[in-house]
mmCIF file of C-alpha atoms in Angstrom:
data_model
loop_
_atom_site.group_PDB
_atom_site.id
_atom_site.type_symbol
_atom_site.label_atom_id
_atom_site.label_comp_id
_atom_site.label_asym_id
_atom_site.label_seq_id
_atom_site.Cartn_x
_atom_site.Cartn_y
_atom_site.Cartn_z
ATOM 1 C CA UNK A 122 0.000 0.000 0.000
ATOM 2 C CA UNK A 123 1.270 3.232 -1.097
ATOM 3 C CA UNK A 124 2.672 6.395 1.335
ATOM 4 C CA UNK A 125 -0.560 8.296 0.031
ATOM 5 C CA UNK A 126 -2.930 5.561 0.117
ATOM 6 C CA UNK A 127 -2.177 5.965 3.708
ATOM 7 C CA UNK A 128 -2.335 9.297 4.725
ATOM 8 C CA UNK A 129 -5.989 8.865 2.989
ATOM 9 C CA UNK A 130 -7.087 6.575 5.319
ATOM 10 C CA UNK A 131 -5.644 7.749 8.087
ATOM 11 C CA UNK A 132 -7.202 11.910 7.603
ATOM 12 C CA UNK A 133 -10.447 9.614 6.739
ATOM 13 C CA UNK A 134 -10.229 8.135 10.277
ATOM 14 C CA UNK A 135 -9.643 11.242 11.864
ATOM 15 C CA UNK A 136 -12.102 12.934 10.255
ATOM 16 C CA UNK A 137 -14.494 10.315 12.050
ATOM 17 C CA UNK A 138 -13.318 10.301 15.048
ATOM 18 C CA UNK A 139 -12.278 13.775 15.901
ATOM 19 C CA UNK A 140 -14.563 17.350 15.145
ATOM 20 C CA UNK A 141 -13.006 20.777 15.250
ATOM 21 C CA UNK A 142 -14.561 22.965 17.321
ATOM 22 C CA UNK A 143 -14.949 26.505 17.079
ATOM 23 C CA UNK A 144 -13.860 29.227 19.774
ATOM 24 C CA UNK A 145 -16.979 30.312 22.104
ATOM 25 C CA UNK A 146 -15.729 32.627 24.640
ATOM 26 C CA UNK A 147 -18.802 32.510 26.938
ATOM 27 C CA UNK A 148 -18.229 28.975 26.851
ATOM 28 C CA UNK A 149 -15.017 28.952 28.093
ATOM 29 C CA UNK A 150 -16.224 31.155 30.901
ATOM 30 C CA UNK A 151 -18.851 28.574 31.639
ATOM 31 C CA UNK A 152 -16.162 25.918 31.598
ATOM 32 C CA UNK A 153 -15.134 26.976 35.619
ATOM 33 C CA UNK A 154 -19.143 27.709 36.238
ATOM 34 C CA UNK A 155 -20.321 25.540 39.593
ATOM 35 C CA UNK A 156 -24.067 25.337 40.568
ATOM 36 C CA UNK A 157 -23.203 24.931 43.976
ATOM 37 C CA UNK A 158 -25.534 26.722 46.311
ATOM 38 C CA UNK A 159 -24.466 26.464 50.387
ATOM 39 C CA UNK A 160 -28.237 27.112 51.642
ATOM 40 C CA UNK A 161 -29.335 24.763 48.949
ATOM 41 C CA UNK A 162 -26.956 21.814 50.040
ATOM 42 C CA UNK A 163 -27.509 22.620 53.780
ATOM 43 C CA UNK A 164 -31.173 22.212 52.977
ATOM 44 C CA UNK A 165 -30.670 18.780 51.263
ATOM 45 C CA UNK A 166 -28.052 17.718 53.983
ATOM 46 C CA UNK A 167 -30.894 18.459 56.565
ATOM 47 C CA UNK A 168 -33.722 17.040 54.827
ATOM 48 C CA UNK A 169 -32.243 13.491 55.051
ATOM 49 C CA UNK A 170 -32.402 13.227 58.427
ATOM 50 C CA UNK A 171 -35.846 12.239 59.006
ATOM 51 C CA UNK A 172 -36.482 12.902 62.813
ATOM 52 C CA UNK A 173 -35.381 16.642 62.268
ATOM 53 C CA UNK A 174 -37.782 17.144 58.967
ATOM 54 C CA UNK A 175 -40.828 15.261 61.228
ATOM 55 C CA UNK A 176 -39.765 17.692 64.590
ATOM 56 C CA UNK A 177 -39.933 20.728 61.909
ATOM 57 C CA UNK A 178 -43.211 20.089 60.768
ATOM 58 C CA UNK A 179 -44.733 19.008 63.990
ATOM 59 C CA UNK A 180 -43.398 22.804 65.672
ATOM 60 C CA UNK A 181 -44.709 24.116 62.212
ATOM 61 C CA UNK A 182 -48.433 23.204 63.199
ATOM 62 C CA UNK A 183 -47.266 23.985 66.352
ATOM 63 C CA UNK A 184 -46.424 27.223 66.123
ATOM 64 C CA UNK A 185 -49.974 27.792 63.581
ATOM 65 C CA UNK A 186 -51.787 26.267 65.597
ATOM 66 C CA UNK A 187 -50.886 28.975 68.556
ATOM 67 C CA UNK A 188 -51.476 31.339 66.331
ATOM 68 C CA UNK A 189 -54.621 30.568 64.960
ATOM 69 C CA UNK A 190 -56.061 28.803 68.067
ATOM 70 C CA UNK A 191 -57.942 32.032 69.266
ATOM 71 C CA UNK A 192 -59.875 32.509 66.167
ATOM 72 C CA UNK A 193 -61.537 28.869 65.572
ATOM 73 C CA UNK A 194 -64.554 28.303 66.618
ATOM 74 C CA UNK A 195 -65.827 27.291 69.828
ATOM 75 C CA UNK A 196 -62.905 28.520 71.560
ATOM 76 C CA UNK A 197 -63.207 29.617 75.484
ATOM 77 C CA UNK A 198 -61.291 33.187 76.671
ATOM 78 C CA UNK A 199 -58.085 31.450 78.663
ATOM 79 C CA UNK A 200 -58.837 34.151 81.243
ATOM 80 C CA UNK A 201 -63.075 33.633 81.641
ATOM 81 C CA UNK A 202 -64.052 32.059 85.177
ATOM 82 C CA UNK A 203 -66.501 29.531 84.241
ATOM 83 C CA UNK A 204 -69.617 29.461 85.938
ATOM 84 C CA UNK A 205 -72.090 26.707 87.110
ATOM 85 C CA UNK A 206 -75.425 27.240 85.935
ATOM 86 C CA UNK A 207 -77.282 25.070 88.567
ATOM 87 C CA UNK A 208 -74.984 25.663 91.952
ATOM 88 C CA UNK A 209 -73.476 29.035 90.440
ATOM 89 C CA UNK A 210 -70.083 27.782 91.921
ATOM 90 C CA UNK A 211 -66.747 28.202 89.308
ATOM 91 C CA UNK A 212 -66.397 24.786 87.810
ATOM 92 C CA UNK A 213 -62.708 24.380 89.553
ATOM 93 C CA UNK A 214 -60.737 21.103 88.567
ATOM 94 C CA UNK A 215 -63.326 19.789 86.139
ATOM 95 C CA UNK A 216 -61.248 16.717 84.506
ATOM 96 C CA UNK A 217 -61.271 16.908 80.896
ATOM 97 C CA UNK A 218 -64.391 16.161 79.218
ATOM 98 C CA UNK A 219 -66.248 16.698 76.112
ATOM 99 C CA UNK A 220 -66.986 20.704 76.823
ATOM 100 C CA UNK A 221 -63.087 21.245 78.521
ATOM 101 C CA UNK A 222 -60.625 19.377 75.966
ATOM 102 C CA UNK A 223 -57.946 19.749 78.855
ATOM 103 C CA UNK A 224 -60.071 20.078 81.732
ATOM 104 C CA UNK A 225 -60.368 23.355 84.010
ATOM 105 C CA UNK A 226 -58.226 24.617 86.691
ATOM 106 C CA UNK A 227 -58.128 25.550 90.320
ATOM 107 C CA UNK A 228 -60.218 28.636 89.831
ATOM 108 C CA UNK A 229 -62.514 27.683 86.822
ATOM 109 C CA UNK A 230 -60.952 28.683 83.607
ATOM 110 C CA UNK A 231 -60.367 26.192 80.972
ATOM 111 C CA UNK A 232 -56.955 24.485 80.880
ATOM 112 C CA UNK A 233 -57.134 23.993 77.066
ATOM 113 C CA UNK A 234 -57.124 27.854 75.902
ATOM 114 C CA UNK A 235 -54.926 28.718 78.666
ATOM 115 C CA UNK A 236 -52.352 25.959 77.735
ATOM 116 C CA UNK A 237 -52.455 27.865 73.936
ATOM 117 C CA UNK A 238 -52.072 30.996 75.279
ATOM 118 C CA UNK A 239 -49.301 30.235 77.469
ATOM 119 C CA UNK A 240 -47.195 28.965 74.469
ATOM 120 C CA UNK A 241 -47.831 32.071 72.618
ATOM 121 C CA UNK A 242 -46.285 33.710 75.545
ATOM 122 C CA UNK A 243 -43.861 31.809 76.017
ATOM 123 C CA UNK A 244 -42.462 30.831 72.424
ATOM 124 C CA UNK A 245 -42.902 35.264 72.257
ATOM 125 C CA UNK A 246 -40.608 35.351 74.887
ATOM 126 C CA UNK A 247 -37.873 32.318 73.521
ATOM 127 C CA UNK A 248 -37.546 34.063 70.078
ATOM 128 C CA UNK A 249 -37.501 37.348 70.985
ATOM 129 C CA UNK A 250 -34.504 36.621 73.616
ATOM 130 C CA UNK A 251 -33.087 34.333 70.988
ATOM 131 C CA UNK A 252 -33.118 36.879 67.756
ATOM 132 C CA UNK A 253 -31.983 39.515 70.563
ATOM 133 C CA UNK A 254 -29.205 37.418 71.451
ATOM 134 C CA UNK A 255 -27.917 36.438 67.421
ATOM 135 C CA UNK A 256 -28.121 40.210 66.445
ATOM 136 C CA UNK A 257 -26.272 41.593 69.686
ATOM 137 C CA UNK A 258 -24.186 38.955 70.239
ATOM 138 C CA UNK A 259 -22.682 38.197 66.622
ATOM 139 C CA UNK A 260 -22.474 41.931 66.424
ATOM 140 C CA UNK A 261 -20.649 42.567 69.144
ATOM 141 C CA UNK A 262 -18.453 38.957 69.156
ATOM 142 C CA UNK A 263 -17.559 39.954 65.553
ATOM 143 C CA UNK A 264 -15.992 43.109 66.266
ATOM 144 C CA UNK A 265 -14.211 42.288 69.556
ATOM 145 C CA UNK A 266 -13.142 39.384 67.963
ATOM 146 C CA UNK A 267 -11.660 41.234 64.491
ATOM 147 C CA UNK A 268 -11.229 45.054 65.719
ATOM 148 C CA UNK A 269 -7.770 44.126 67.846
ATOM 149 C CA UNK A 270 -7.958 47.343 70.134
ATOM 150 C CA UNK A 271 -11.491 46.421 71.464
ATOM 151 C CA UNK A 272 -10.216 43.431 72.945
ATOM 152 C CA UNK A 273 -8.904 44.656 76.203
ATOM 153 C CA UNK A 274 -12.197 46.399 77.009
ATOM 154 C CA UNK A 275 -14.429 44.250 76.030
ATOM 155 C CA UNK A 276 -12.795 41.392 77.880
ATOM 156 C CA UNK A 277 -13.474 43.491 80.791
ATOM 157 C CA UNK A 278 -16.880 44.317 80.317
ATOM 158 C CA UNK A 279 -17.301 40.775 79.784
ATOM 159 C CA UNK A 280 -15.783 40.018 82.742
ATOM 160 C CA UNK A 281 -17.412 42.011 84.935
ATOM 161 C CA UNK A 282 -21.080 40.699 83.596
ATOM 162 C CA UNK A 283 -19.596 37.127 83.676
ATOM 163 C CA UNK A 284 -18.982 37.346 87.137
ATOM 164 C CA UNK A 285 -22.417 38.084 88.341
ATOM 165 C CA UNK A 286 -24.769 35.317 88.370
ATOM 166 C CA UNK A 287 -27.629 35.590 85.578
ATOM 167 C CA UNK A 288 -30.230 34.012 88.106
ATOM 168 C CA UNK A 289 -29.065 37.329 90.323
ATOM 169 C CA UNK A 290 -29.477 39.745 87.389
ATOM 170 C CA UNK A 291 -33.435 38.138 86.809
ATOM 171 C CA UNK A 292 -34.268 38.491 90.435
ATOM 172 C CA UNK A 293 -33.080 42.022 90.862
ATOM 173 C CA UNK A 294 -34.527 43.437 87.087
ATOM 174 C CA UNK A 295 -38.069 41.407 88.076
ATOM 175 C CA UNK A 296 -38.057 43.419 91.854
ATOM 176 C CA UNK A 297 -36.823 46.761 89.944
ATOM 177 C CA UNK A 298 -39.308 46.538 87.423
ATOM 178 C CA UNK A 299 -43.244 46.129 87.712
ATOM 179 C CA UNK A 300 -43.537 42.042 86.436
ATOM 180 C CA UNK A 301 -44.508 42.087 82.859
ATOM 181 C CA UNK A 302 -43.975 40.267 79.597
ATOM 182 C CA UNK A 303 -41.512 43.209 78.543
ATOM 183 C CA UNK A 304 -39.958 43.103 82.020
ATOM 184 C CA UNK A 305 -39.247 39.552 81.536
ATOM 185 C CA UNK A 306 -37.749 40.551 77.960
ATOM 186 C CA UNK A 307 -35.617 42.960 79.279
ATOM 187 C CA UNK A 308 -34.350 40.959 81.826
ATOM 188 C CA UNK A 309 -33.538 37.859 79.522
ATOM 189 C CA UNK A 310 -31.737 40.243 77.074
ATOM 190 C CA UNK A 311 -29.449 42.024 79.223
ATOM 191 C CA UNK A 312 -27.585 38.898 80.207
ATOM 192 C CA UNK A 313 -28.355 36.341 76.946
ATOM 193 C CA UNK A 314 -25.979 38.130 74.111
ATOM 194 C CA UNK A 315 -22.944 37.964 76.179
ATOM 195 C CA UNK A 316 -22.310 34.427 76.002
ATOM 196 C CA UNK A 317 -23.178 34.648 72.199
ATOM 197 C CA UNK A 318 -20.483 37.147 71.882
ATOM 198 C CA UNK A 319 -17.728 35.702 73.414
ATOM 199 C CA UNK A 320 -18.129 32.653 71.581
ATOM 200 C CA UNK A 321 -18.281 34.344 68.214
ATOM 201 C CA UNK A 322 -15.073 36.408 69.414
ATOM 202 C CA UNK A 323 -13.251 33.167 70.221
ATOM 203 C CA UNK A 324 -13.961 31.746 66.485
ATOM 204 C CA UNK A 325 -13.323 35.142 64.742
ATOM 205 C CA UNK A 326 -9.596 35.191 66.339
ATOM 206 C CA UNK A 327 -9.219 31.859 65.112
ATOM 207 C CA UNK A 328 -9.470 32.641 61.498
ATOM 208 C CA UNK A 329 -9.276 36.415 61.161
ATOM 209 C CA UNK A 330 -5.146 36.161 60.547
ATOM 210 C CA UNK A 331 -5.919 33.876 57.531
ATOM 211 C CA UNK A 332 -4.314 34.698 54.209
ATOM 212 C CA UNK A 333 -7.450 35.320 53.007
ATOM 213 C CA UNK A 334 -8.912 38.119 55.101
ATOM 214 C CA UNK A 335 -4.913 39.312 55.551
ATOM 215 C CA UNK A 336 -5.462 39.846 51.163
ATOM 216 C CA UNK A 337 -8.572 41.253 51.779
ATOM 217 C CA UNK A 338 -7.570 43.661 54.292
ATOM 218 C CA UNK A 339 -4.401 44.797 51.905
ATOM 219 C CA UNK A 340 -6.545 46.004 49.073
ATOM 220 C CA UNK A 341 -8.347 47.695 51.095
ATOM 221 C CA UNK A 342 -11.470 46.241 51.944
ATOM 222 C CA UNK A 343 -13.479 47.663 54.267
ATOM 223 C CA UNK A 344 -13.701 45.893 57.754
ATOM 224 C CA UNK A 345 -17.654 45.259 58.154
ATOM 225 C CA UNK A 346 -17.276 43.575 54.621
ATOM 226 C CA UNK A 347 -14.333 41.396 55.836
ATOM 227 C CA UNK A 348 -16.680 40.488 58.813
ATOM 228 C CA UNK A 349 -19.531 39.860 57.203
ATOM 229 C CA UNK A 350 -18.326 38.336 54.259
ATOM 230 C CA UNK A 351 -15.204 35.942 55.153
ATOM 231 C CA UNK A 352 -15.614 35.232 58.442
ATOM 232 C CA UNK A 353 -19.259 34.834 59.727
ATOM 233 C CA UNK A 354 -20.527 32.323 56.911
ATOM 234 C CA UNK A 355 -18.044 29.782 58.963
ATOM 235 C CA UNK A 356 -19.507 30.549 62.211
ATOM 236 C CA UNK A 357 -23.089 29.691 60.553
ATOM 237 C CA UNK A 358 -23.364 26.173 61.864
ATOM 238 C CA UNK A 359 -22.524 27.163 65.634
ATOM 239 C CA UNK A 360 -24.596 30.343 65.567
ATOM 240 C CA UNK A 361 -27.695 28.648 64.302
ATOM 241 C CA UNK A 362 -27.102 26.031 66.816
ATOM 242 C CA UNK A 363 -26.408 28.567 69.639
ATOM 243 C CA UNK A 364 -30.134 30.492 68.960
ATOM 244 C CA UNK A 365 -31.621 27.135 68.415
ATOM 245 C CA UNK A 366 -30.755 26.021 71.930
ATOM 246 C CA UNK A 367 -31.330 29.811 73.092
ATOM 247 C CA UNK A 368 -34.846 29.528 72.646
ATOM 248 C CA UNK A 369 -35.895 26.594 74.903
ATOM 249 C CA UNK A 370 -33.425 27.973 77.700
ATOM 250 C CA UNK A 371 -35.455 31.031 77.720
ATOM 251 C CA UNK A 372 -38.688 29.468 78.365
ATOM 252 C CA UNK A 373 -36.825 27.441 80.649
ATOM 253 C CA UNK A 374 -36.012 30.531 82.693
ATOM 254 C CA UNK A 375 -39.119 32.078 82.076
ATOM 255 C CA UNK A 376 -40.382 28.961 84.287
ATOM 256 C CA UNK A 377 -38.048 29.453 87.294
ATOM 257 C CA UNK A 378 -38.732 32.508 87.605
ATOM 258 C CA UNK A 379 -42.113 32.112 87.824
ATOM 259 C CA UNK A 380 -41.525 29.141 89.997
ATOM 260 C CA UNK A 381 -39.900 31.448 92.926
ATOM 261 C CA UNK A 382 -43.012 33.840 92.421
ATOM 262 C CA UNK A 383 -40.851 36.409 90.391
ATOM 263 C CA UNK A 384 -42.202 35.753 86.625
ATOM 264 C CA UNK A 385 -45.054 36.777 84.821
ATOM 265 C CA UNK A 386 -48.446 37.752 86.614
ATOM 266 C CA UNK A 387 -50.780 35.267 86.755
ATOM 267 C CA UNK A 388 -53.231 37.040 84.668
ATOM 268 C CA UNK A 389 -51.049 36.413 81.645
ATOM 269 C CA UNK A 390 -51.151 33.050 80.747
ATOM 270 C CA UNK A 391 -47.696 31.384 80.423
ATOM 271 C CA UNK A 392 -46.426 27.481 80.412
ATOM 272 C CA UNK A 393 -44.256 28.659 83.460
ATOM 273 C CA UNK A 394 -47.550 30.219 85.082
ATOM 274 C CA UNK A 395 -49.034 26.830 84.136
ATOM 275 C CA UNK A 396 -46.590 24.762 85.359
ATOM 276 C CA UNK A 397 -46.178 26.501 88.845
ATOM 277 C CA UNK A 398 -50.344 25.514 89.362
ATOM 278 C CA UNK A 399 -50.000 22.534 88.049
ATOM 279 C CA UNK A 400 -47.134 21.103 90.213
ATOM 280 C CA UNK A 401 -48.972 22.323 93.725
ATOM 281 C CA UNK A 402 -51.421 19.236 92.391
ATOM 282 C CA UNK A 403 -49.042 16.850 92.059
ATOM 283 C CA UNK A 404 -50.392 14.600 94.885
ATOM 284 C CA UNK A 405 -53.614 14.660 93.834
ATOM 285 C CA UNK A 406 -54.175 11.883 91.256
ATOM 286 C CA UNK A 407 -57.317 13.149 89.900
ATOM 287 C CA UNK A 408 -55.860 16.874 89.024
ATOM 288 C CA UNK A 409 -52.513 16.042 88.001
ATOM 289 C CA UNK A 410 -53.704 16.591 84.391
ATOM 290 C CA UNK A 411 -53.182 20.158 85.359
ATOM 291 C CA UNK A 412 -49.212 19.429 85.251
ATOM 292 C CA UNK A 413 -49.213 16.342 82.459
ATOM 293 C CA UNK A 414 -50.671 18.275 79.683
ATOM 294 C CA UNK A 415 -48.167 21.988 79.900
ATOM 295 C CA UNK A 416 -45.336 19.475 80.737
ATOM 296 C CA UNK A 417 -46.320 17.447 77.305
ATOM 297 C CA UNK A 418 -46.240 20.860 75.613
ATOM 298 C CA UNK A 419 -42.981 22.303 77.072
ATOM 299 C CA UNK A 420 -41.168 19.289 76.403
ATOM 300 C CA UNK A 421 -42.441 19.016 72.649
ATOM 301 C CA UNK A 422 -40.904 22.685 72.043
ATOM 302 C CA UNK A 423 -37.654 22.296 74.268
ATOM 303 C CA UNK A 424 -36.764 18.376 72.711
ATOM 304 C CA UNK A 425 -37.868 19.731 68.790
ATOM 305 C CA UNK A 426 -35.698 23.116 69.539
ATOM 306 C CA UNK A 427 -32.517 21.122 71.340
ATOM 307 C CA UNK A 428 -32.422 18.075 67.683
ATOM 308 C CA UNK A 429 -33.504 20.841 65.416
ATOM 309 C CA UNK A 430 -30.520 22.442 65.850
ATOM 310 C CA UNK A 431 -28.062 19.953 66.229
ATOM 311 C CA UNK A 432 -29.113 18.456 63.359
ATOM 312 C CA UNK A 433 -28.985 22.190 61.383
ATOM 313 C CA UNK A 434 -25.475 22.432 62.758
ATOM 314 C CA UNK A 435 -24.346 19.271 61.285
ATOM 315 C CA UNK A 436 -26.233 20.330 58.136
ATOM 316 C CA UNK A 437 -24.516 24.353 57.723
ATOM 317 C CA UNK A 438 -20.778 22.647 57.923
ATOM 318 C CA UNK A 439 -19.493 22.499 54.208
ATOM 319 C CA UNK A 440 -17.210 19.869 55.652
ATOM 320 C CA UNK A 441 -20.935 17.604 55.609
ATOM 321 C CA UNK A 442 -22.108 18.907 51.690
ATOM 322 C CA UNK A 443 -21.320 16.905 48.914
#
């Protein structure tokens, strides 16, 4: 077989096997595109972990249900003394029954519309304190944490707050102040965003000497960019956790303090108001209902809160995405 008889076959081969291709310059841009999305993948990471999705959509209804409980029908005032028609007595510690879902208390009102208003109160109270406490204390944590000559002072500060028991801080802002819900706001939010802050100021001095923010720093960027941009999206998994945990441990406080007679007047309904009736019938087999059924509740938000969030932790580290 001849020389050219070969290079004939062997362009007709190539020709079948290989295609020029033109030049596309947004092509080549797309070349290095990535549809990665970090929400997205947290989302997917935290969807496969079926407890979490079922605790999610049971505080979902939840936390409607609260909301919306008022305004279905049939639905008793949580503060209306009810009445006996025949001995014109309250109807105190009526067991539950077809007319009282969850039975009526100690002076007469029903337990089921109380028990829904409480957990308005209470769940107010949780993620007010709790979005109080991520603003404020990621705020301030930041910039002690990246700003080098706030370090000193704020260590002091923190110190000095540190030092002083929070349980002493409650007791004295509750006898200061008249007792209200914004009282026990107040008092929750002076004390909450410290511990927030010193944990985001530990993690920022971690990685604020990176090369990274040390580039970003050189050409000038400004410092609330730096902050906001390179270092808080890696402190995402341990702040969400943080406020997810924040919340429960507020209405946890919310009950001691009511427990020691300092919370919430008992004209506002409140799962620590309900609580501190219900565990004074403890003894009494045929009332303890009055405990059982806020317990249920509290326990419901404080377990969902506590998994939620460890779960969303695990979920916001890109370490965890695929």
């Amino acid at each position: 077989m001849s020389k050219g008889t070969v290079d004939k076959l062997t362009n007709a081969i190539n020709e079948d096997l290989f295609q020029f291709v033109e030049y596309n310059e947004e092509d080549a841009k797309r070349g290095g595109y990535s549809n990665y999305s970090y929400w997205r993948s947290t989302w997917q990471v935290f969807i496969k972990n079926k407890t979490a999705v079922f605790l999610l959509i049971l505080m979902s209804v939840l936390l409607a249900f609260t909301l919306i409980q008022p305004y279905l029908p049939n639905q008793k005032s949580p503060t209306e003394i009810h009445i006996n028609p025949e001995t014109k007595l309250p109807l105190k510690n009526n067991p539950p029954n077809s007319e009282f879902w969850f039975g009526t208390n100690s002076i007469g009102q029903d337990l089921w519309s109380r028990i829904w208003s409480g957990s308005r109160t209470s769940l107010l109270i949780g993620i007010i304190v709790g979005l109080w406490e991520a603003v404020i204390g990621i705020t301030i944590g930041a910039m002690w944490g990246y700003i080098r000559w706030l370090d000193r002072p704020m260590t002091e500060i923190y110190n000095v707050i540190n030092n002083i028991p929070k349980t002493i801080i409650l007791v004295l802002m509750t006898y200061i102040m008249k007792p209200s819900l914004y009282t026990m706001i107040i008092a929750m939010g002076l004390t909450s965003w410290i511990d927030m802050a010193r944990f985001v100021r530990n993690l920022t001095v971690i990685i604020r000497d990176r090369e990274y923010n040390l580039a970003s720093k050189c050409l000038g960027t400004p410092t609330r960019r730096i902050i906001a941009r390179n270092l808080l999206p890696y402190l995402v998994s341990v702040i969400m956790l943080t406020v997810a945990l924040s919340i429960p441990q507020t209405i946890g406080y919310e009950v001691f303090l009511t427990y020691i007679g300092l919370g919430l007047p008992v004209s506002i309904p409140s799962l620590g108001n309900l609580i501190n009736e219900g565990r004074l019938l403890i003894m009494n087999a045929s009332q303890r209902y009055q405990l059982i059924f806020p317990s249920i509740v509290i326990s419901i938000i404080t377990i969902s809160f506590y998994m939620m969030g460890n779960v969303f932790s695990d979920a916001a580290d890109p370490k965890n995405h695929v």
